Coordinates of C-alpha atoms in Angstrom, one line a residue:
Chain A
X1 CA -43.0 -8.4 -15.6
X2 CA -45.5 -7.4 -17.9
X3 CA -43.0 -5.6 -19.4
X4 CA -41.6 -8.5 -20.8
X5 CA -45.2 -9.6 -22.6
X6 CA -45.4 -6.1 -23.9
X7 CA -42.0 -6.3 -25.4
X8 CA -42.8 -10.1 -26.7
X9 CA -45.7 -8.3 -28.6
X10 CA -44.1 -5.1 -29.9
X11 CA -41.4 -7.5 -31.6
X12 CA -44.0 -9.5 -32.7
X13 CA -45.5 -7.0 -34.5
X14 CA -42.3 -5.7 -36.2
X15 CA -41.4 -9.6 -37.0
X16 CA -45.2 -10.2 -38.5
X17 CA -44.7 -6.9 -40.3
X18 CA -41.2 -8.1 -41.6
X19 CA -42.5 -11.5 -43.1
X20 CA -45.5 -9.7 -44.6
X21 CA -43.9 -6.9 -46.2
X22 CA -41.4 -9.7 -47.4
X23 CA -43.9 -11.5 -49.0
X24 CA -44.7 -7.9 -50.5
X25 CA -41.4 -7.7 -52.5
X26 CA -39.6 -5.7 -50.1
X27 CA -36.1 -6.7 -51.0
X28 CA -33.8 -5.6 -48.3
X29 CA -35.5 -7.6 -45.7
X30 CA -34.4 -11.0 -47.5
X31 CA -31.1 -10.9 -45.0
X32 CA -32.0 -13.7 -42.8
X33 CA -30.0 -11.5 -40.0
X34 CA -33.4 -9.1 -40.2
X35 CA -35.4 -12.1 -39.1
X36 CA -32.8 -13.5 -36.2
X37 CA -32.7 -10.0 -34.5
X38 CA -36.3 -10.0 -33.8
X39 CA -36.8 -13.9 -33.6
X40 CA -34.0 -14.1 -30.5
X41 CA -35.0 -10.9 -28.3
X42 CA -38.4 -12.2 -28.1
X43 CA -37.4 -15.8 -27.3
X44 CA -35.2 -14.3 -24.3
X45 CA -38.1 -12.4 -23.3
X46 CA -40.4 -15.1 -23.5
X47 CA -37.9 -17.3 -21.5
X48 CA -37.4 -14.6 -18.5
X49 CA -41.3 -15.0 -17.2
X50 CA -41.1 -19.0 -17.6
X51 CA -38.0 -19.4 -16.0
X52 CA -39.2 -17.1 -12.8
X53 CA -42.6 -19.3 -12.7
X54 CA -40.4 -22.7 -12.7
X55 CA -38.0 -21.3 -10.4
X56 CA -40.8 -19.6 -8.0
X57 CA -43.9 -20.8 -8.8
X58 CA -45.3 -20.1 -5.2
X59 CA -44.5 -16.2 -6.0
X60 CA -46.0 -16.1 -9.2
X61 CA -47.9 -13.1 -9.8
X62 CA -50.5 -12.6 -12.7
X63 CA -48.2 -11.0 -14.9
X64 CA -45.6 -14.0 -14.9
X65 CA -48.6 -16.6 -15.3
X66 CA -50.0 -14.6 -18.4
X67 CA -45.8 -14.0 -19.7
X68 CA -45.4 -17.8 -19.4
X69 CA -48.7 -18.5 -21.3
X70 CA -47.5 -16.2 -24.1
X71 CA -44.2 -17.7 -24.2
X72 CA -45.5 -21.0 -24.8
X73 CA -47.9 -20.0 -27.4
X74 CA -44.9 -18.0 -29.1
X75 CA -42.7 -21.1 -28.7
X76 CA -45.5 -23.2 -30.6
X77 CA -45.8 -20.6 -33.0
X78 CA -42.0 -20.0 -34.1
X79 CA -41.7 -23.7 -34.3
X80 CA -44.7 -24.5 -36.5
X81 CA -43.9 -21.4 -38.7
X82 CA -39.9 -22.3 -39.2
X83 CA -40.6 -25.8 -39.6
X84 CA -43.5 -25.8 -41.9
X85 CA -44.2 -22.6 -43.5
X86 CA -41.4 -20.4 -43.9
X87 CA -38.7 -23.2 -43.4
X88 CA -35.7 -21.4 -41.7
X89 CA -33.3 -23.7 -39.5
X90 CA -32.1 -20.6 -37.6
X91 CA -35.3 -19.6 -36.3
X92 CA -36.1 -22.8 -35.7
X93 CA -33.0 -24.0 -34.0
X94 CA -33.3 -20.5 -31.5
X95 CA -36.9 -21.8 -31.0
X96 CA -35.6 -25.3 -30.0
X97 CA -32.6 -24.0 -28.1
X98 CA -35.3 -21.8 -26.3
X99 CA -37.5 -24.8 -25.6
X100 CA -34.4 -26.8 -24.4
X101 CA -33.5 -24.2 -21.8
X102 CA -37.0 -24.2 -20.5
X103 CA -36.8 -27.9 -20.3
X104 CA -33.9 -28.0 -18.4
X105 CA -35.2 -25.6 -16.0
X106 CA -38.1 -27.7 -15.1
X107 CA -36.4 -30.6 -15.0
X108 CA -33.3 -29.3 -12.6
X109 CA -36.2 -27.8 -10.4
X110 CA -37.7 -31.2 -10.0
X111 CA -34.8 -33.0 -9.5
X112 CA -33.8 -30.4 -6.8
X113 CA -37.1 -30.9 -5.0
X114 CA -37.0 -34.6 -5.2
X115 CA -33.2 -35.1 -4.6
X116 CA -32.0 -32.1 -2.3
X117 CA -30.6 -34.8 0.1
X118 CA -28.1 -36.7 -2.5
X119 CA -26.3 -33.8 -4.1
X120 CA -24.1 -36.6 -6.2
X121 CA -27.3 -38.3 -7.6
X122 CA -29.0 -35.1 -8.3
X123 CA -26.0 -33.5 -10.4
X124 CA -25.3 -36.9 -12.2
X125 CA -28.9 -36.9 -13.1
X126 CA -28.8 -33.4 -14.3
X127 CA -25.9 -34.0 -16.6
X128 CA -27.6 -37.0 -18.0
X129 CA -30.9 -35.0 -18.8
X130 CA -29.0 -32.1 -20.3
X131 CA -27.2 -34.9 -22.5
X132 CA -30.4 -36.4 -23.4
X133 CA -32.2 -33.3 -24.2
X134 CA -29.7 -31.6 -26.4
X135 CA -28.8 -34.6 -28.2
X136 CA -32.5 -35.2 -29.0
X137 CA -32.7 -31.5 -30.0
X138 CA -29.4 -31.9 -32.4
X139 CA -31.2 -35.3 -33.8
X140 CA -34.2 -33.5 -34.4
X141 CA -33.0 -30.5 -36.0
X142 CA -30.7 -32.5 -38.2
X143 CA -33.6 -34.6 -39.5
X144 CA -35.5 -31.4 -40.4
X145 CA -32.8 -30.0 -42.1
X146 CA -32.1 -33.3 -44.3
X147 CA -35.9 -33.2 -44.8
X148 CA -36.0 -29.7 -46.3
X149 CA -32.5 -30.3 -48.4
X150 CA -34.3 -33.2 -49.9
X151 CA -37.4 -31.4 -50.6
X152 CA -35.7 -28.3 -51.9
X153 CA -32.8 -30.2 -54.4
Chain B
X1 CA -27.0 -7.4 -47.7
X2 CA -26.0 -7.4 -51.5
X3 CA -27.9 -9.4 -53.6
X4 CA -24.5 -10.1 -55.4
X5 CA -22.9 -12.1 -52.6
X6 CA -23.0 -15.5 -54.1
X7 CA -21.4 -18.7 -52.7
X8 CA -18.5 -19.8 -54.5
X9 CA -17.6 -23.6 -54.6
X10 CA -14.2 -24.9 -55.0
X11 CA -15.9 -26.8 -57.8
X12 CA -17.0 -23.9 -59.9
X13 CA -14.0 -22.0 -59.0
X14 CA -11.6 -24.6 -60.8
X15 CA -14.2 -24.8 -63.6
X16 CA -14.2 -21.2 -64.3
X17 CA -10.3 -21.1 -64.4
X18 CA -10.2 -24.0 -66.9
X19 CA -12.7 -22.3 -69.2
X20 CA -10.6 -19.3 -69.1
X21 CA -7.4 -21.1 -69.9
X22 CA -5.7 -20.6 -66.5
X23 CA -6.0 -24.4 -65.6
X24 CA -4.4 -26.9 -68.2
X25 CA -6.8 -29.6 -68.3
X26 CA -4.3 -31.9 -67.5
X27 CA -3.6 -30.4 -64.4
X28 CA -7.0 -30.4 -62.8
X29 CA -7.3 -33.4 -61.3
X30 CA -4.0 -32.9 -59.7
X31 CA -5.4 -29.6 -58.5
X32 CA -8.8 -31.2 -57.1
X33 CA -7.2 -33.8 -55.0
X34 CA -5.0 -30.8 -53.7
X35 CA -8.4 -28.9 -52.6
X36 CA -10.0 -31.7 -51.0
X37 CA -6.6 -32.8 -49.0
X38 CA -6.8 -29.3 -47.8
X39 CA -10.3 -29.9 -46.6
X40 CA -11.4 -30.5 -43.0
X41 CA -14.1 -32.8 -42.2
X42 CA -17.6 -31.8 -43.1
X43 CA -18.5 -29.1 -40.5
X44 CA -22.0 -29.2 -39.2
X45 CA -24.3 -25.8 -39.4
X46 CA -23.3 -23.3 -37.0
X47 CA -26.6 -23.4 -35.1
X48 CA -26.0 -27.1 -34.6
X49 CA -22.4 -26.4 -33.2
X50 CA -23.8 -23.7 -31.0
X51 CA -26.3 -26.3 -29.4
X52 CA -23.7 -28.7 -29.1
X53 CA -21.2 -26.1 -26.9
X54 CA -24.2 -25.2 -24.5
X55 CA -25.5 -28.5 -23.9
X56 CA -22.0 -29.9 -23.3
X57 CA -21.1 -27.2 -21.1
X58 CA -24.1 -27.4 -18.8
X59 CA -23.8 -31.0 -18.4
X60 CA -20.0 -30.6 -18.1
X61 CA -20.4 -28.5 -15.4
X62 CA -23.0 -30.7 -13.6
X63 CA -20.9 -34.1 -14.4
X64 CA -18.2 -31.7 -12.4
X65 CA -20.7 -31.4 -9.4
X66 CA -21.7 -34.9 -9.5
X67 CA -17.7 -35.9 -9.3
X68 CA -17.2 -33.5 -6.4
X69 CA -20.3 -34.6 -4.4
X70 CA -19.4 -38.0 -4.7
X71 CA -16.1 -37.2 -3.6
X72 CA -14.5 -39.3 -6.5
X73 CA -12.6 -36.6 -7.4
X74 CA -10.6 -34.8 -4.4
X75 CA -10.5 -30.9 -5.1
X76 CA -7.4 -30.6 -2.8
X77 CA -4.9 -32.4 -4.6
X78 CA -3.7 -31.1 -7.7
X79 CA -2.1 -33.9 -9.2
X80 CA -5.7 -35.8 -9.4
X81 CA -7.4 -33.1 -10.7
X82 CA -4.6 -33.0 -13.6
X83 CA -4.7 -36.4 -14.0
X84 CA -8.8 -36.9 -13.9
X85 CA -8.5 -33.6 -16.7
X86 CA -6.4 -35.8 -18.8
X87 CA -8.2 -38.8 -18.7
X88 CA -11.3 -37.3 -19.5
X89 CA -9.3 -35.5 -22.5
X90 CA -8.8 -39.1 -23.9
X91 CA -12.0 -40.2 -23.3
X92 CA -13.4 -36.9 -25.7
X93 CA -10.7 -37.9 -27.9
X94 CA -11.8 -41.5 -27.9
X95 CA -15.8 -41.0 -28.9
X96 CA -15.2 -38.5 -31.1
X97 CA -13.1 -41.5 -33.2
X98 CA -15.8 -43.9 -32.8
X99 CA -18.8 -41.3 -33.2
X100 CA -18.8 -42.6 -36.7
X101 CA -20.4 -41.8 -40.0
X102 CA -22.3 -38.3 -39.6
X103 CA -25.2 -40.1 -42.0
X104 CA -26.0 -42.2 -38.8
X105 CA -27.8 -39.2 -37.1
X106 CA -28.4 -40.9 -33.4
X107 CA -25.2 -42.3 -32.9
X108 CA -23.1 -39.6 -34.1
X109 CA -25.1 -36.7 -32.4
X110 CA -25.1 -38.8 -28.8
X111 CA -21.4 -39.4 -29.0
X112 CA -20.4 -36.0 -30.5
X113 CA -22.4 -34.6 -27.6
X114 CA -21.0 -36.7 -25.1
X115 CA -17.4 -36.3 -26.5
X116 CA -17.3 -32.4 -26.3
X117 CA -19.0 -32.8 -22.6
X118 CA -15.8 -34.9 -21.6
X119 CA -13.5 -32.6 -23.4
X120 CA -14.9 -29.4 -21.4
X121 CA -14.8 -31.4 -17.9
X122 CA -11.2 -32.5 -18.8
X123 CA -10.0 -29.2 -19.8
X124 CA -12.0 -27.3 -16.7
X125 CA -10.4 -30.0 -14.2
X126 CA -6.8 -29.4 -16.0
X127 CA -6.9 -26.0 -15.5
X128 CA -8.4 -25.9 -11.7
X129 CA -5.7 -28.6 -10.9
X130 CA -2.9 -26.6 -13.1
X131 CA -4.1 -23.6 -11.1
X132 CA -4.3 -24.6 -7.6
X133 CA -0.4 -25.6 -8.0
X134 CA 0.3 -21.7 -8.2
X135 CA -1.4 -20.3 -5.1
X136 CA -1.9 -16.5 -4.9
X137 CA -0.7 -16.3 -9.1
X138 CA -3.8 -18.5 -10.2
X139 CA -4.9 -15.5 -12.2
X140 CA -1.6 -16.3 -14.5
X141 CA -1.7 -20.0 -14.1
X142 CA -5.1 -20.0 -15.8
X143 CA -4.0 -18.6 -18.6
X144 CA -0.8 -20.7 -19.0
X145 CA -3.1 -23.8 -18.5
X146 CA -5.7 -23.1 -20.9
X147 CA -2.9 -22.1 -23.3
X148 CA -0.9 -25.8 -22.6
X149 CA -4.0 -27.4 -22.6
X150 CA -5.5 -25.7 -26.3
X151 CA -2.2 -26.1 -28.1
X152 CA -2.2 -29.7 -26.8
X153 CA -5.7 -30.5 -28.4
X154 CA -6.0 -27.7 -31.2
X155 CA -4.4 -30.2 -34.0
X156 CA -6.0 -33.5 -32.2
X157 CA -9.5 -32.3 -31.4
X158 CA -11.1 -31.3 -34.6
X159 CA -14.2 -29.5 -33.4
X160 CA -14.4 -26.0 -34.5
X161 CA -16.3 -24.9 -31.4
X162 CA -13.9 -26.4 -28.8
X163 CA -11.1 -24.5 -30.8
X164 CA -12.9 -21.4 -31.2
X165 CA -13.8 -21.7 -27.3
X166 CA -10.6 -22.5 -26.0
X167 CA -9.0 -19.8 -27.7
X168 CA -11.4 -17.2 -26.9
X169 CA -10.9 -18.5 -23.2
X170 CA -7.1 -17.9 -23.3
X171 CA -7.4 -14.2 -24.7
X172 CA -9.9 -13.2 -22.2
X173 CA -7.9 -14.7 -19.3
X174 CA -5.1 -12.6 -20.7
X175 CA -7.1 -9.4 -21.0
X176 CA -8.6 -10.2 -17.3
X177 CA -4.9 -10.5 -15.9
X178 CA -3.6 -7.5 -17.8
X179 CA -6.9 -5.0 -16.3
X180 CA -6.8 -6.1 -12.8
X181 CA -3.0 -7.0 -12.5
X182 CA -1.3 -5.0 -9.5
X183 CA 2.6 -6.0 -11.0
X184 CA 2.6 -3.8 -13.4
X185 CA 2.3 -0.3 -12.3
X186 CA 2.9 2.1 -15.5
X187 CA 3.8 -0.7 -17.8
X188 CA 0.2 -2.1 -17.7
X189 CA -1.0 0.3 -20.3
X190 CA 1.5 -0.4 -22.4
X191 CA 1.1 -4.2 -22.1
X192 CA -2.6 -3.5 -22.6
X193 CA -2.3 -1.8 -25.8
X194 CA 0.5 -4.3 -27.0
X195 CA -2.2 -7.3 -26.5
X196 CA -4.6 -5.5 -28.6
X197 CA -2.6 -4.6 -31.3
X198 CA -1.0 -8.5 -31.3
X199 CA -4.9 -9.5 -31.3
X200 CA -5.8 -6.7 -34.3
X201 CA -2.7 -7.8 -36.7
X202 CA -3.5 -11.7 -35.8
X203 CA -7.3 -10.8 -36.9
X204 CA -6.1 -8.7 -40.2
X205 CA -3.8 -11.6 -41.0
X206 CA -6.3 -14.5 -40.6
X207 CA -9.0 -12.7 -42.0
X208 CA -7.4 -11.2 -45.0
X209 CA -4.5 -13.6 -45.9
X210 CA -5.9 -16.0 -49.0
X211 CA -4.0 -18.9 -48.0
X212 CA -5.1 -19.5 -44.2
X213 CA -6.0 -23.1 -43.8
X214 CA -9.4 -23.7 -42.8
X215 CA -8.8 -25.1 -39.1
X216 CA -7.4 -21.6 -38.0
X217 CA -10.6 -20.2 -38.7
X218 CA -11.7 -20.7 -35.4
X219 CA -8.7 -19.2 -34.1
X220 CA -9.7 -16.1 -36.4
X221 CA -13.3 -15.9 -34.8
X222 CA -12.2 -16.2 -31.6
X223 CA -9.4 -13.1 -32.1
X224 CA -12.1 -11.3 -33.6
X225 CA -14.9 -11.8 -30.5
X226 CA -11.9 -11.2 -27.9
X227 CA -11.5 -7.5 -29.9
X228 CA -14.8 -7.2 -29.4
X229 CA -14.6 -8.3 -25.7
X230 CA -11.8 -5.9 -25.2
X231 CA -13.7 -3.0 -26.7
X232 CA -16.6 -3.9 -24.6
X233 CA -14.8 -3.7 -21.2
X234 CA -12.9 -0.6 -22.1
X235 CA -16.5 1.5 -23.2
X236 CA -17.7 0.6 -20.0
X237 CA -14.4 0.9 -18.1
X238 CA -12.2 3.8 -18.3
X239 CA -9.9 2.9 -15.4
X240 CA -7.4 -0.6 -15.0
X241 CA -5.8 -2.3 -11.9
X242 CA -6.8 -3.6 -8.7
X243 CA -9.6 -2.1 -6.8
X244 CA -8.0 0.5 -4.6
X245 CA -5.4 1.1 -6.8
X246 CA -6.9 1.9 -10.5
X247 CA -5.5 4.2 -12.9
X248 CA -6.8 5.8 -16.0
X249 CA -6.4 4.2 -19.3
X250 CA -6.2 6.2 -22.3
X251 CA -7.7 4.8 -25.5
X252 CA -5.5 6.9 -28.3
X253 CA -3.7 4.1 -29.2
X254 CA -6.6 1.9 -29.4
X255 CA -8.3 4.3 -31.6
X256 CA -5.4 4.8 -34.0
X257 CA -5.0 1.3 -34.4
X258 CA -8.2 0.7 -35.1
X259 CA -8.6 4.0 -37.6
X260 CA -5.5 2.9 -39.6
X261 CA -6.9 -0.7 -39.8
X262 CA -10.3 0.6 -41.1
X263 CA -8.6 2.4 -43.8
X264 CA -6.3 -0.5 -44.9
X265 CA -9.5 -2.6 -44.7
X266 CA -11.4 -0.1 -47.3
X267 CA -8.2 -0.1 -49.8
X268 CA -8.3 -4.2 -49.2
X269 CA -11.8 -4.7 -49.8
X270 CA -11.8 -3.0 -53.2
X271 CA -9.3 -4.9 -54.5
X272 CA -6.3 -2.9 -53.9
X273 CA -4.5 -0.8 -51.2
X274 CA -3.7 1.6 -54.3
X275 CA -7.2 2.1 -55.1
X276 CA -7.2 4.3 -52.1
X277 CA -6.7 7.1 -54.5
X278 CA -9.9 6.9 -56.2
X279 CA -12.4 9.6 -55.1
X280 CA -15.0 7.4 -53.3
X281 CA -12.3 5.8 -51.0
X282 CA -10.6 8.9 -50.6
X283 CA -14.0 10.1 -49.1
X284 CA -14.1 6.9 -47.3
X285 CA -10.8 7.1 -46.0
X286 CA -11.2 10.8 -44.8
X287 CA -14.1 9.7 -43.1
X288 CA -12.8 6.7 -41.3
X289 CA -9.8 9.2 -40.2
X290 CA -12.5 11.6 -39.0
X291 CA -14.2 8.9 -37.3
X292 CA -11.0 7.7 -35.6
X293 CA -10.7 11.3 -34.1
X294 CA -14.2 11.8 -33.1
X295 CA -15.7 8.6 -32.2
X296 CA -15.1 5.7 -29.9
X297 CA -13.0 2.5 -30.8
X298 CA -16.1 0.4 -30.6
X299 CA -18.0 2.1 -33.8
X300 CA -15.1 1.9 -35.5
X301 CA -14.3 -1.5 -34.6
X302 CA -18.2 -2.6 -35.8
X303 CA -17.4 -0.8 -39.3
X304 CA -14.5 -2.9 -39.7
X305 CA -16.1 -6.1 -39.2
X306 CA -18.9 -5.0 -41.4
X307 CA -16.4 -4.3 -44.0
X308 CA -14.5 -7.6 -43.6
X309 CA -17.7 -9.6 -43.5
X310 CA -18.9 -8.0 -46.7
X311 CA -15.8 -8.4 -48.7
X312 CA -15.0 -11.9 -47.6
X313 CA -19.0 -12.8 -47.6
X314 CA -18.9 -14.0 -44.3
X315 CA -22.3 -13.4 -42.8
X316 CA -21.1 -14.0 -39.3
X317 CA -18.7 -11.1 -39.3
X318 CA -21.5 -8.9 -40.9
X319 CA -23.9 -9.8 -38.3
X320 CA -21.3 -9.4 -35.7
X321 CA -20.7 -5.6 -36.9
X322 CA -24.3 -4.7 -37.1
X323 CA -25.7 -6.1 -34.0
X324 CA -22.6 -4.3 -32.1
X325 CA -22.9 -1.1 -33.9
X326 CA -26.2 0.0 -32.0
X327 CA -24.6 -1.2 -28.8
X328 CA -21.3 0.8 -29.2
X329 CA -23.3 3.8 -30.3
X330 CA -25.7 3.5 -27.3
X331 CA -22.4 3.5 -24.9
X332 CA -20.5 6.1 -26.9
X333 CA -23.6 8.6 -26.2
X334 CA -24.3 7.2 -22.9
X335 CA -20.5 8.2 -21.6
X336 CA -20.7 11.6 -23.0
X337 CA -20.1 14.2 -20.3
X338 CA -22.8 16.6 -21.9
X339 CA -26.5 17.3 -20.8
X340 CA -29.3 15.1 -22.2
X341 CA -30.6 18.3 -24.5
X342 CA -26.9 18.6 -26.1
X343 CA -26.5 14.4 -26.8
X344 CA -30.2 14.7 -28.3
X345 CA -28.5 17.5 -30.6
X346 CA -25.5 15.3 -31.3
X347 CA -27.7 12.8 -32.1
X348 CA -29.9 14.5 -34.7
X349 CA -26.9 16.6 -36.2
X350 CA -25.1 13.1 -36.9
X351 CA -28.2 11.3 -38.2
X352 CA -28.5 14.7 -40.5
X353 CA -24.7 14.6 -41.5
X354 CA -25.2 10.1 -42.5
X355 CA -28.2 11.0 -44.4
X356 CA -26.3 14.1 -46.2
X357 CA -23.5 11.5 -46.9
X358 CA -25.8 9.1 -48.5
X359 CA -27.4 11.9 -50.5
X360 CA -24.2 12.7 -51.8
X361 CA -23.0 9.0 -52.4
X362 CA -26.2 8.7 -54.3
X363 CA -26.1 11.8 -56.5
X364 CA -23.0 10.7 -57.4
X365 CA -23.6 7.4 -57.8
X366 CA -21.1 5.8 -55.5
X367 CA -23.6 3.8 -53.9
X368 CA -23.2 1.4 -56.7
X369 CA -21.4 -2.3 -56.8
X370 CA -19.1 -2.1 -59.6

């Protein structure tokens, strides 16, 4: 599982280089997709050890725990950078989506543990939780987008 | 991406026509009204629609699980499933109507999310119920039921993500039925080619025709995605048919169709097919023809998407082409039946050829925007 941590760091290095060279005036890096194609894989690699830890915490190795900690750090950095510094809605949306998946996995695991004897209630709460988590995420993104628009009008 | 790509607004276009004397001042108000009447509701940004789609899909699966576990819905009753499907679809339409003003973020977001979840549940239950009526022929019945429900809701449920997913589901299920069919035998290849050709023509018309309504944009994207899925499938599988009776499938027709489409797109993007007679476009067309002979259809499709996306200023198409290109190149080289040393030689050779081509274009100044 350490491979995912290495991939996060490797792609993270190129993302950092991309942001650095963009500030230095390298124009071909202006295209938004050059950021998205680096952010998306980093978040995917960050998700894998995190979900592995949530699904089977008793079998988590050191590499999975390290990967999860790195994942949380990456998510926090991306949120702060794309919400307050670089103001990129796609990067922020990808980070929030990844966060929703992690939160959903944790809640589904908890519900399965507590309500495994009652499938109906378990599925109902899972559905309600999903609606709540994603609605909150959408509201948050819309509010941030509106603030960004107001600041840049 | 070119720094010349701009966002053109209807207001800006109308103003430039007035300034050029193409539109009399007296008719500008009428034209503006016409433009407004053609507009759909203001769409949410794509990243929000993706979030809505993913959240609604997960929650609809959970709620269907709840309905099954609580035995509110009996899965052995086809009529019951269809009825419940229609009830949920009706609820989705009601929730969408009552979601209100987009400025009321909390209410609107929650109701739209719930509405899309209900629509997802309704369509899934309807399709399951309808498919169960046909027993062993459930593959084709899934396609038929998806088609029926999608056509019924396309014009009344105005969410582009729903239109996109429904159309994609129809096309993907059609492909699945055709590639795994045991009924058509020697006609399967002909039907697959016809299916691909129809998708290609549909995508070309929807993307290049200047008068396509906005409500058909999700249909266009779904067709483009379906083309990509079809090509990815054939990049990984060279045989079709049921397990135990598979037959080979030739990609010659698909390659030819995509090559001709690429040459046509190059001419269209230049403004007129007659511009294919100019030197740079003759070279481009020859290159496309050569690519059609030596290359895989996925590479040609990626280039088509990039040309289309660049010409139409559609970033999503451009991004699809850019992201799919390395995938198809990887699959192409992976599937080459030669040694690794020979493959590396081919890679180096093709890279060198591309660099020479780039150098030639730069030397002749053919890489500039006109």
